[in-house]
Amino acid sequence: MAHKVKNVTEKLDDIANEKNKFILTEGVGENEADRFDWRITSSLVNESEIFGRDKEKEELTSLLLANSDDLCVCVPCGMGGLGKTTLAQLVYNDASVKGHFDLRIWVCVSVDFDIRRLSRGIIESVEGNPCTIQELDTLQRLLQEKLIGRRFLLVLDDVWDHYHEKWNELKDALRVGARGCAVIITTRLKQVADKMATIPVHLMGRLSEDDSWLLFERLAFGMRRSEEYVHLESTGKAIVDKCSGVPLALKSLGSLMRLKRHEQQWSSIKESEIWNLPDEGGTILPALKLSYNNLPPHLKQCFGFCCIFPKDYVMKKDQLVKLWMANGFIDPEG
């Protein structure tokens, strides 16, 4: 035990030395909000790569267009990887939605529901210019100036925070819009959805068997002719079945299989014991673990090294690459 403790201590000392070597500092960076930008999304979507969401898109779009209330709040809700963001993107970019609303605004919320950051994000989306105002009252007055009398669609993507007073504070600032304004909020958390929605929560469904195969097939085989992979189709459909209609799992496995051309390689994925791992959704963790296991050894080391950083830590690309090189994970010569 003493020997193990000594080894751990030595490793921690090495990390501390590397921090000094690369001039890494502890604490908050220049922009406090950057700490929370661990998953950034945008409104852009490639609809040719989306399968099985037409019905949900039509239902949600119809609700928004028919709304005549002051502020309709619709919340697609479900576990990670089901396609909540994708559904919001499809609705946001629908031609009828573009024509119906005076303004369309997309803000990625992620971990922290920070009123100042979200207000700035909305203002920047409307103006197209950076907003540096820090005072909340000034921000919200400017926000209302930009929205007053206009019918807008606001998407707040990936909401985690369930503090009701924060949402009420932002919602109060949004009420100056014209009748028929709408907000789409995506979240994994049912308690968040229940508190924020003004209409019944939209519980995300899984993809059908046919749509699951179409998504997997597009990623695994690309533009190859069907006769080129007919020998892999039955195994591929067995892998798809294990993904249980979860788009993230299908994308992960489809991308993984793209470079695997031999039946034995496909069978090893289908029969892997990793599928037996416990997981909330039963598919996402095993699918991602299989993708990780099939990375080259040096890339596994690079990913593993990132685990020493705390959650929400913003890793600067150049600094991270230098740390990888210092630890011998990648060759400085390329």
CSV table of C-alpha atoms in Angstrom, one decimal:
chain,number,residue,atom,x,y,z
A,1,MET,CA,0.0,0.0,0.0
A,2,ALA,CA,2.8,2.4,0.9
A,3,HIS,CA,4.4,1.7,-2.5
A,4,LYS,CA,1.1,2.5,-4.3
A,5,VAL,CA,0.7,5.8,-2.4
A,6,LYS,CA,4.2,6.7,-3.3
A,7,ASN,CA,3.5,6.1,-7.0
A,8,VAL,CA,0.3,8.2,-6.9
A,9,THR,CA,2.2,11.0,-5.1
A,10,GLU,CA,4.9,11.0,-7.8
A,11,LYS,CA,2.3,11.2,-10.6
A,12,LEU,CA,0.7,14.1,-8.9
A,13,ASP,CA,4.0,15.8,-8.6
A,14,ASP,CA,4.6,15.2,-12.3
A,15,ILE,CA,1.3,16.8,-13.2
A,16,ALA,CA,2.1,19.8,-11.0
A,17,ASN,CA,5.4,20.2,-12.7
A,18,GLU,CA,3.8,20.1,-16.1
A,19,LYS,CA,1.3,22.8,-15.0
A,20,ASN,CA,4.3,25.1,-14.3
A,21,LYS,CA,6.1,24.1,-17.4
A,22,PHE,CA,3.2,25.0,-19.7
A,23,ILE,CA,2.2,28.0,-17.7
A,24,LEU,CA,-1.2,26.6,-16.8
A,25,THR,CA,-3.1,28.5,-14.1
A,26,GLU,CA,-5.7,27.4,-11.6
A,27,GLY,CA,-9.1,29.1,-11.2
A,28,VAL,CA,-11.4,31.0,-13.5
A,29,GLY,CA,-10.2,32.1,-16.9
A,30,GLU,CA,-10.8,35.4,-18.6
A,31,ASN,CA,-14.4,34.7,-19.4
A,32,GLU,CA,-16.2,32.9,-16.6
A,33,ALA,CA,-19.0,31.8,-18.9
A,34,ASP,CA,-16.4,29.8,-21.0
A,35,ARG,CA,-16.1,27.3,-18.2
A,36,PHE,CA,-19.6,26.0,-19.1
A,37,ASP,CA,-19.2,25.7,-22.9
A,38,TRP,CA,-18.5,22.0,-22.7
A,39,ARG,CA,-21.1,21.2,-25.4
A,40,ILE,CA,-21.7,23.8,-28.0
A,41,THR,CA,-24.5,23.5,-30.5
A,42,SER,CA,-25.8,25.6,-33.4
A,43,SER,CA,-28.9,25.8,-35.5
A,44,LEU,CA,-27.3,24.3,-38.5
A,45,VAL,CA,-28.4,20.8,-39.6
A,46,ASN,CA,-27.8,18.6,-42.6
A,47,GLU,CA,-31.3,17.2,-43.2
A,48,SER,CA,-30.1,14.6,-45.7
A,49,GLU,CA,-28.5,12.8,-42.8
A,50,ILE,CA,-31.6,12.8,-40.5
A,51,PHE,CA,-34.0,9.8,-40.5
A,52,GLY,CA,-37.3,9.2,-38.8
A,53,ARG,CA,-38.1,12.6,-37.4
A,54,ASP,CA,-40.6,13.9,-40.0
A,55,LYS,CA,-43.7,13.2,-38.0
A,56,GLU,CA,-42.3,14.8,-34.8
A,57,LYS,CA,-41.1,17.8,-36.8
A,58,GLU,CA,-44.5,18.3,-38.4
A,59,GLU,CA,-46.3,18.0,-35.0
A,60,LEU,CA,-44.0,20.5,-33.3
A,61,THR,CA,-44.1,22.9,-36.2
A,62,SER,CA,-47.9,22.8,-36.3
A,63,LEU,CA,-48.1,23.6,-32.6
A,64,LEU,CA,-45.8,26.6,-33.0
A,65,LEU,CA,-47.6,28.0,-36.0
A,66,ALA,CA,-51.0,27.6,-34.4
A,67,ASN,CA,-50.0,29.3,-31.2
A,68,SER,CA,-51.7,32.6,-30.4
A,69,ASP,CA,-50.7,32.9,-26.8
A,70,ASP,CA,-48.3,35.4,-25.4
A,71,LEU,CA,-45.5,32.9,-25.0
A,72,CYS,CA,-45.7,29.2,-25.9
A,73,VAL,CA,-43.0,27.0,-24.3
A,74,CYS,CA,-42.5,23.6,-26.0
A,75,VAL,CA,-40.0,21.1,-24.4
A,76,PRO,CA,-38.7,18.1,-26.2
A,77,CYS,CA,-37.4,15.8,-23.4
A,78,GLY,CA,-35.5,12.5,-23.3
A,79,MET,CA,-32.3,10.9,-22.4
A,80,GLY,CA,-29.0,11.9,-24.1
A,81,GLY,CA,-28.6,10.8,-27.7
A,82,LEU,CA,-32.2,10.6,-28.7
A,83,GLY,CA,-32.1,13.6,-31.0
A,84,LYS,CA,-33.6,16.5,-29.0
A,85,THR,CA,-31.2,19.0,-30.5
A,86,THR,CA,-31.7,17.6,-34.0
A,87,LEU,CA,-35.5,17.9,-33.7
A,88,ALA,CA,-35.1,21.5,-32.6
A,89,GLN,CA,-32.8,22.2,-35.5
A,90,LEU,CA,-35.3,20.7,-38.0
A,91,VAL,CA,-38.1,22.9,-36.7
A,92,TYR,CA,-35.9,26.0,-36.5
A,93,ASN,CA,-34.9,25.6,-40.2
A,94,ASP,CA,-38.4,24.7,-41.5
A,95,ALA,CA,-39.5,27.1,-44.3
A,96,SER,CA,-42.9,27.8,-42.8
A,97,VAL,CA,-41.2,28.6,-39.4
A,98,LYS,CA,-38.8,31.0,-41.1
A,99,GLY,CA,-41.8,32.8,-42.7
A,100,HIS,CA,-43.9,32.9,-39.6
A,101,PHE,CA,-41.5,34.4,-37.1
A,102,ASP,CA,-39.9,37.9,-37.3
A,103,LEU,CA,-36.9,36.6,-35.4
A,104,ARG,CA,-35.4,33.2,-34.9
A,105,ILE,CA,-32.8,32.9,-32.1
A,106,TRP,CA,-30.7,30.0,-31.1
A,107,VAL,CA,-28.8,29.9,-27.7
A,108,CYS,CA,-26.9,26.8,-26.3
A,109,VAL,CA,-27.5,26.8,-22.6
A,110,SER,CA,-25.6,23.7,-21.4
A,111,VAL,CA,-24.7,23.3,-17.8
A,112,ASP,CA,-25.3,26.7,-16.3
A,113,PHE,CA,-28.5,28.6,-16.7
A,114,ASP,CA,-26.8,32.0,-16.3
A,115,ILE,CA,-29.2,34.9,-17.0
A,116,ARG,CA,-26.5,37.3,-18.0
A,117,ARG,CA,-24.9,34.9,-20.5
A,118,LEU,CA,-28.2,33.9,-22.0
A,119,SER,CA,-29.4,37.5,-22.3
A,120,ARG,CA,-26.1,38.4,-24.1
A,121,GLY,CA,-26.5,35.4,-26.3
A,122,ILE,CA,-30.0,36.5,-27.4
A,123,ILE,CA,-29.0,40.1,-28.0
A,124,GLU,CA,-25.9,38.9,-30.0
A,125,SER,CA,-28.1,36.7,-32.1
A,126,VAL,CA,-30.5,39.5,-32.9
A,127,GLU,CA,-27.8,42.2,-33.5
A,128,GLY,CA,-25.2,40.0,-35.1
A,129,ASN,CA,-22.5,41.8,-33.0
A,130,PRO,CA,-20.8,40.9,-29.7
A,131,CYS,CA,-22.4,42.3,-26.5
A,132,THR,CA,-20.1,43.2,-23.6
A,133,ILE,CA,-22.6,44.6,-21.1
A,134,GLN,CA,-22.3,43.1,-17.7
A,135,GLU,CA,-25.1,44.7,-15.7
A,136,LEU,CA,-28.1,42.5,-15.6
A,137,ASP,CA,-30.7,45.3,-15.6
A,138,THR,CA,-29.1,47.0,-18.5
A,139,LEU,CA,-28.9,43.7,-20.4
A,140,GLN,CA,-32.6,42.9,-19.9
A,141,ARG,CA,-33.7,46.4,-20.9
A,142,LEU,CA,-31.7,46.1,-24.1
A,143,LEU,CA,-33.1,42.6,-24.6
A,144,GLN,CA,-36.6,43.9,-24.4
A,145,GLU,CA,-35.8,46.8,-26.8
A,146,LYS,CA,-34.8,44.2,-29.4
A,147,LEU,CA,-37.8,41.9,-28.9
A,148,ILE,CA,-40.7,44.3,-28.2
A,149,GLY,CA,-43.6,43.9,-30.6
A,150,ARG,CA,-41.8,41.2,-32.6
A,151,ARG,CA,-42.9,37.6,-33.0
A,152,PHE,CA,-39.9,35.5,-32.2
A,153,LEU,CA,-38.9,31.9,-31.9
A,154,LEU,CA,-36.2,31.2,-29.2
A,155,VAL,CA,-34.4,27.9,-28.9
A,156,LEU,CA,-32.7,27.2,-25.5
A,157,ASP,CA,-30.8,24.0,-26.2
A,158,ASP,CA,-29.5,21.5,-23.6
A,159,VAL,CA,-31.0,22.9,-20.4
A,160,TRP,CA,-29.9,21.2,-17.2
A,161,ASP,CA,-30.6,23.7,-14.5
A,162,HIS,CA,-34.0,23.3,-12.7
A,163,TYR,CA,-33.9,26.5,-10.6
A,164,HIS,CA,-37.4,27.8,-11.4
A,165,GLU,CA,-36.7,31.4,-10.4
A,166,LYS,CA,-33.9,31.7,-13.1
A,167,TRP,CA,-36.3,30.7,-15.8
A,168,ASN,CA,-39.0,33.0,-14.5
A,169,GLU,CA,-36.6,35.9,-14.5
A,170,LEU,CA,-35.6,35.3,-18.2
A,171,LYS,CA,-39.2,34.6,-19.2
A,172,ASP,CA,-40.4,37.9,-17.7
A,173,ALA,CA,-38.0,39.7,-20.0
A,174,LEU,CA,-39.3,37.8,-23.0
A,175,ARG,CA,-43.0,38.7,-22.6
A,176,VAL,CA,-42.6,42.0,-24.6
A,177,GLY,CA,-42.8,40.1,-27.9
A,178,ALA,CA,-45.9,40.0,-30.1
A,179,ARG,CA,-48.6,37.4,-29.6
A,180,GLY,CA,-47.6,34.0,-31.0
A,181,CYS,CA,-44.0,34.0,-29.7
A,182,ALA,CA,-42.5,30.6,-28.9
A,183,VAL,CA,-39.7,29.0,-27.0
A,184,ILE,CA,-38.3,25.5,-27.6
A,185,ILE,CA,-36.3,24.1,-24.7
A,186,THR,CA,-34.5,20.8,-25.0
A,187,THR,CA,-33.6,18.9,-21.8
A,188,ARG,CA,-32.8,15.5,-20.5
A,189,LEU,CA,-34.5,16.2,-17.2
A,190,LYS,CA,-38.2,15.6,-16.8
A,191,GLN,CA,-38.4,17.9,-13.8
A,192,VAL,CA,-37.0,20.7,-15.9
A,193,ALA,CA,-39.5,20.0,-18.7
A,194,ASP,CA,-42.4,19.9,-16.3
A,195,LYS,CA,-41.5,23.3,-14.8
A,196,MET,CA,-40.8,25.1,-18.0
A,197,ALA,CA,-43.4,23.8,-20.5
A,198,THR,CA,-46.7,25.6,-21.1
A,199,ILE,CA,-48.0,22.8,-23.3
A,200,PRO,CA,-47.6,19.0,-22.8
A,201,VAL,CA,-44.0,17.9,-22.8
A,202,HIS,CA,-42.8,16.2,-26.0
A,203,LEU,CA,-41.2,12.9,-24.9
A,204,MET,CA,-38.7,11.9,-27.6
A,205,GLY,CA,-39.3,8.6,-29.3
A,206,ARG,CA,-36.7,6.1,-30.6
A,207,LEU,CA,-36.2,5.5,-34.2
A,208,SER,CA,-38.0,2.6,-35.9
A,209,GLU,CA,-36.2,-0.5,-37.1
A,210,ASP,CA,-36.2,0.7,-40.7
A,211,ASP,CA,-35.1,4.3,-39.9
A,212,SER,CA,-32.4,2.9,-37.6
A,213,TRP,CA,-31.0,0.8,-40.4
A,214,LEU,CA,-31.1,3.7,-42.9
A,215,LEU,CA,-29.1,5.9,-40.5
A,216,PHE,CA,-26.5,3.2,-39.7
A,217,GLU,CA,-26.3,2.2,-43.4
A,218,ARG,CA,-25.6,5.7,-44.5
A,219,LEU,CA,-22.7,6.0,-42.0
A,220,ALA,CA,-21.3,2.5,-42.2
A,221,PHE,CA,-21.3,2.1,-46.0
A,222,GLY,CA,-21.5,5.7,-47.4
A,223,MET,CA,-22.0,5.7,-51.1
A,224,ARG,CA,-21.0,2.1,-51.7
A,225,ARG,CA,-23.3,0.0,-53.8
A,226,SER,CA,-25.5,-2.5,-51.8
A,227,GLU,CA,-24.0,-5.5,-53.6
A,228,GLU,CA,-20.6,-4.5,-52.1
A,229,TYR,CA,-21.8,-5.1,-48.5
A,230,VAL,CA,-24.5,-7.6,-48.8
A,231,HIS,CA,-22.4,-10.1,-46.9
A,232,LEU,CA,-22.3,-7.7,-43.9
A,233,GLU,CA,-26.0,-6.8,-43.9
A,234,SER,CA,-27.3,-9.4,-41.6
A,235,THR,CA,-24.6,-8.8,-39.0
A,236,GLY,CA,-25.1,-5.0,-39.4
A,237,LYS,CA,-28.8,-5.4,-38.7
A,238,ALA,CA,-28.0,-7.4,-35.6
A,239,ILE,CA,-25.7,-4.5,-34.4
A,240,VAL,CA,-28.5,-2.0,-35.2
A,241,ASP,CA,-30.9,-4.0,-33.2
A,242,LYS,CA,-28.6,-3.7,-30.1
A,243,CYS,CA,-28.7,0.1,-30.5
A,244,SER,CA,-32.5,0.1,-29.7
A,245,GLY,CA,-33.3,3.1,-31.9
A,246,VAL,CA,-31.0,5.5,-30.2
A,247,PRO,CA,-29.5,7.9,-32.9
A,248,LEU,CA,-26.3,8.6,-31.0
A,249,ALA,CA,-25.5,4.9,-30.6
A,250,LEU,CA,-26.3,4.3,-34.3
A,251,LYS,CA,-24.1,7.1,-35.4
A,252,SER,CA,-21.2,6.0,-33.2
A,253,LEU,CA,-21.4,2.4,-34.3
A,254,GLY,CA,-22.0,3.3,-38.0
A,255,SER,CA,-18.9,5.5,-38.1
A,256,LEU,CA,-16.9,2.8,-36.3
A,257,MET,CA,-17.8,0.2,-38.9
A,258,ARG,CA,-17.1,2.4,-41.9
A,259,LEU,CA,-13.5,1.2,-42.2
A,260,LYS,CA,-14.2,-2.4,-41.2
A,261,ARG,CA,-14.7,-4.6,-44.3
A,262,HIS,CA,-14.4,-8.2,-43.0
A,263,GLU,CA,-17.1,-10.3,-41.5
A,264,GLN,CA,-15.0,-11.3,-38.5
A,265,GLN,CA,-14.6,-7.6,-37.5
A,266,TRP,CA,-18.3,-7.1,-37.7
A,267,SER,CA,-19.0,-10.3,-35.7
A,268,SER,CA,-16.6,-9.2,-33.0
A,269,ILE,CA,-18.6,-6.0,-32.5
A,270,LYS,CA,-21.9,-7.8,-32.5
A,271,GLU,CA,-20.8,-10.4,-30.0
A,272,SER,CA,-18.9,-8.1,-27.7
A,273,GLU,CA,-19.5,-8.4,-24.0
A,274,ILE,CA,-19.5,-4.7,-23.7
A,275,TRP,CA,-23.2,-4.8,-24.7
A,276,ASN,CA,-23.9,-6.2,-21.3
A,277,LEU,CA,-22.6,-3.0,-19.5
A,278,PRO,CA,-25.3,-1.4,-17.3
A,279,ASP,CA,-26.5,1.9,-18.7
A,280,GLU,CA,-29.5,4.2,-18.2
A,281,GLY,CA,-30.6,3.8,-21.8
A,282,GLY,CA,-29.1,0.4,-22.3
A,283,THR,CA,-27.3,1.3,-25.5
A,284,ILE,CA,-25.4,4.6,-25.4
A,285,LEU,CA,-22.6,3.7,-23.0
A,286,PRO,CA,-21.8,0.3,-24.7
A,287,ALA,CA,-21.8,1.9,-28.1
A,288,LEU,CA,-19.4,4.7,-27.1
A,289,LYS,CA,-17.2,2.2,-25.2
A,290,LEU,CA,-17.0,0.1,-28.3
A,291,SER,CA,-16.0,3.1,-30.4
A,292,TYR,CA,-13.3,4.0,-27.7
A,293,ASN,CA,-12.0,0.4,-27.6
A,294,ASN,CA,-11.4,0.5,-31.4
A,295,LEU,CA,-9.3,3.6,-31.3
A,296,PRO,CA,-5.6,3.3,-31.9
A,297,PRO,CA,-3.6,3.0,-28.7
A,298,HIS,CA,-2.1,6.5,-28.9
A,299,LEU,CA,-5.5,8.1,-29.3
A,300,LYS,CA,-6.8,6.1,-26.2
A,301,GLN,CA,-3.9,7.6,-24.2
A,302,CYS,CA,-4.8,11.1,-25.4
A,303,PHE,CA,-8.5,10.7,-24.4
A,304,GLY,CA,-7.5,9.1,-21.1
A,305,PHE,CA,-5.2,12.0,-20.3
A,306,CYS,CA,-8.1,14.4,-20.5
A,307,CYS,CA,-9.7,12.7,-17.5
A,308,ILE,CA,-7.2,14.5,-15.2
A,309,PHE,CA,-9.0,17.8,-15.8
A,310,PRO,CA,-12.1,18.8,-13.8
A,311,LYS,CA,-15.5,18.8,-15.4
A,312,ASP,CA,-16.2,21.9,-17.5
A,313,TYR,CA,-12.5,22.8,-17.7
A,314,VAL,CA,-11.8,24.6,-21.0
A,315,MET,CA,-8.8,22.9,-22.6
A,316,LYS,CA,-6.9,25.2,-24.9
A,317,LYS,CA,-6.0,23.2,-28.0
A,318,ASP,CA,-2.3,24.2,-28.2
A,319,GLN,CA,-1.7,23.6,-24.5
A,320,LEU,CA,-3.3,20.2,-24.7
A,321,VAL,CA,-1.3,19.2,-27.7
A,322,LYS,CA,1.9,20.2,-25.8
A,323,LEU,CA,0.9,18.1,-22.8
A,324,TRP,CA,0.3,15.1,-25.1
A,325,MET,CA,3.7,15.6,-26.7
A,326,ALA,CA,5.4,16.0,-23.3
A,327,ASN,CA,3.9,12.7,-22.2
A,328,GLY,CA,5.0,10.9,-25.4
A,329,PHE,CA,1.4,10.3,-26.6
A,330,ILE,CA,2.0,11.9,-29.9
A,331,ASP,CA,5.2,12.5,-32.0
A,332,PRO,CA,6.3,16.2,-32.0
A,333,GLU,CA,7.3,15.6,-35.7
A,334,GLY,CA,3.8,14.7,-36.6
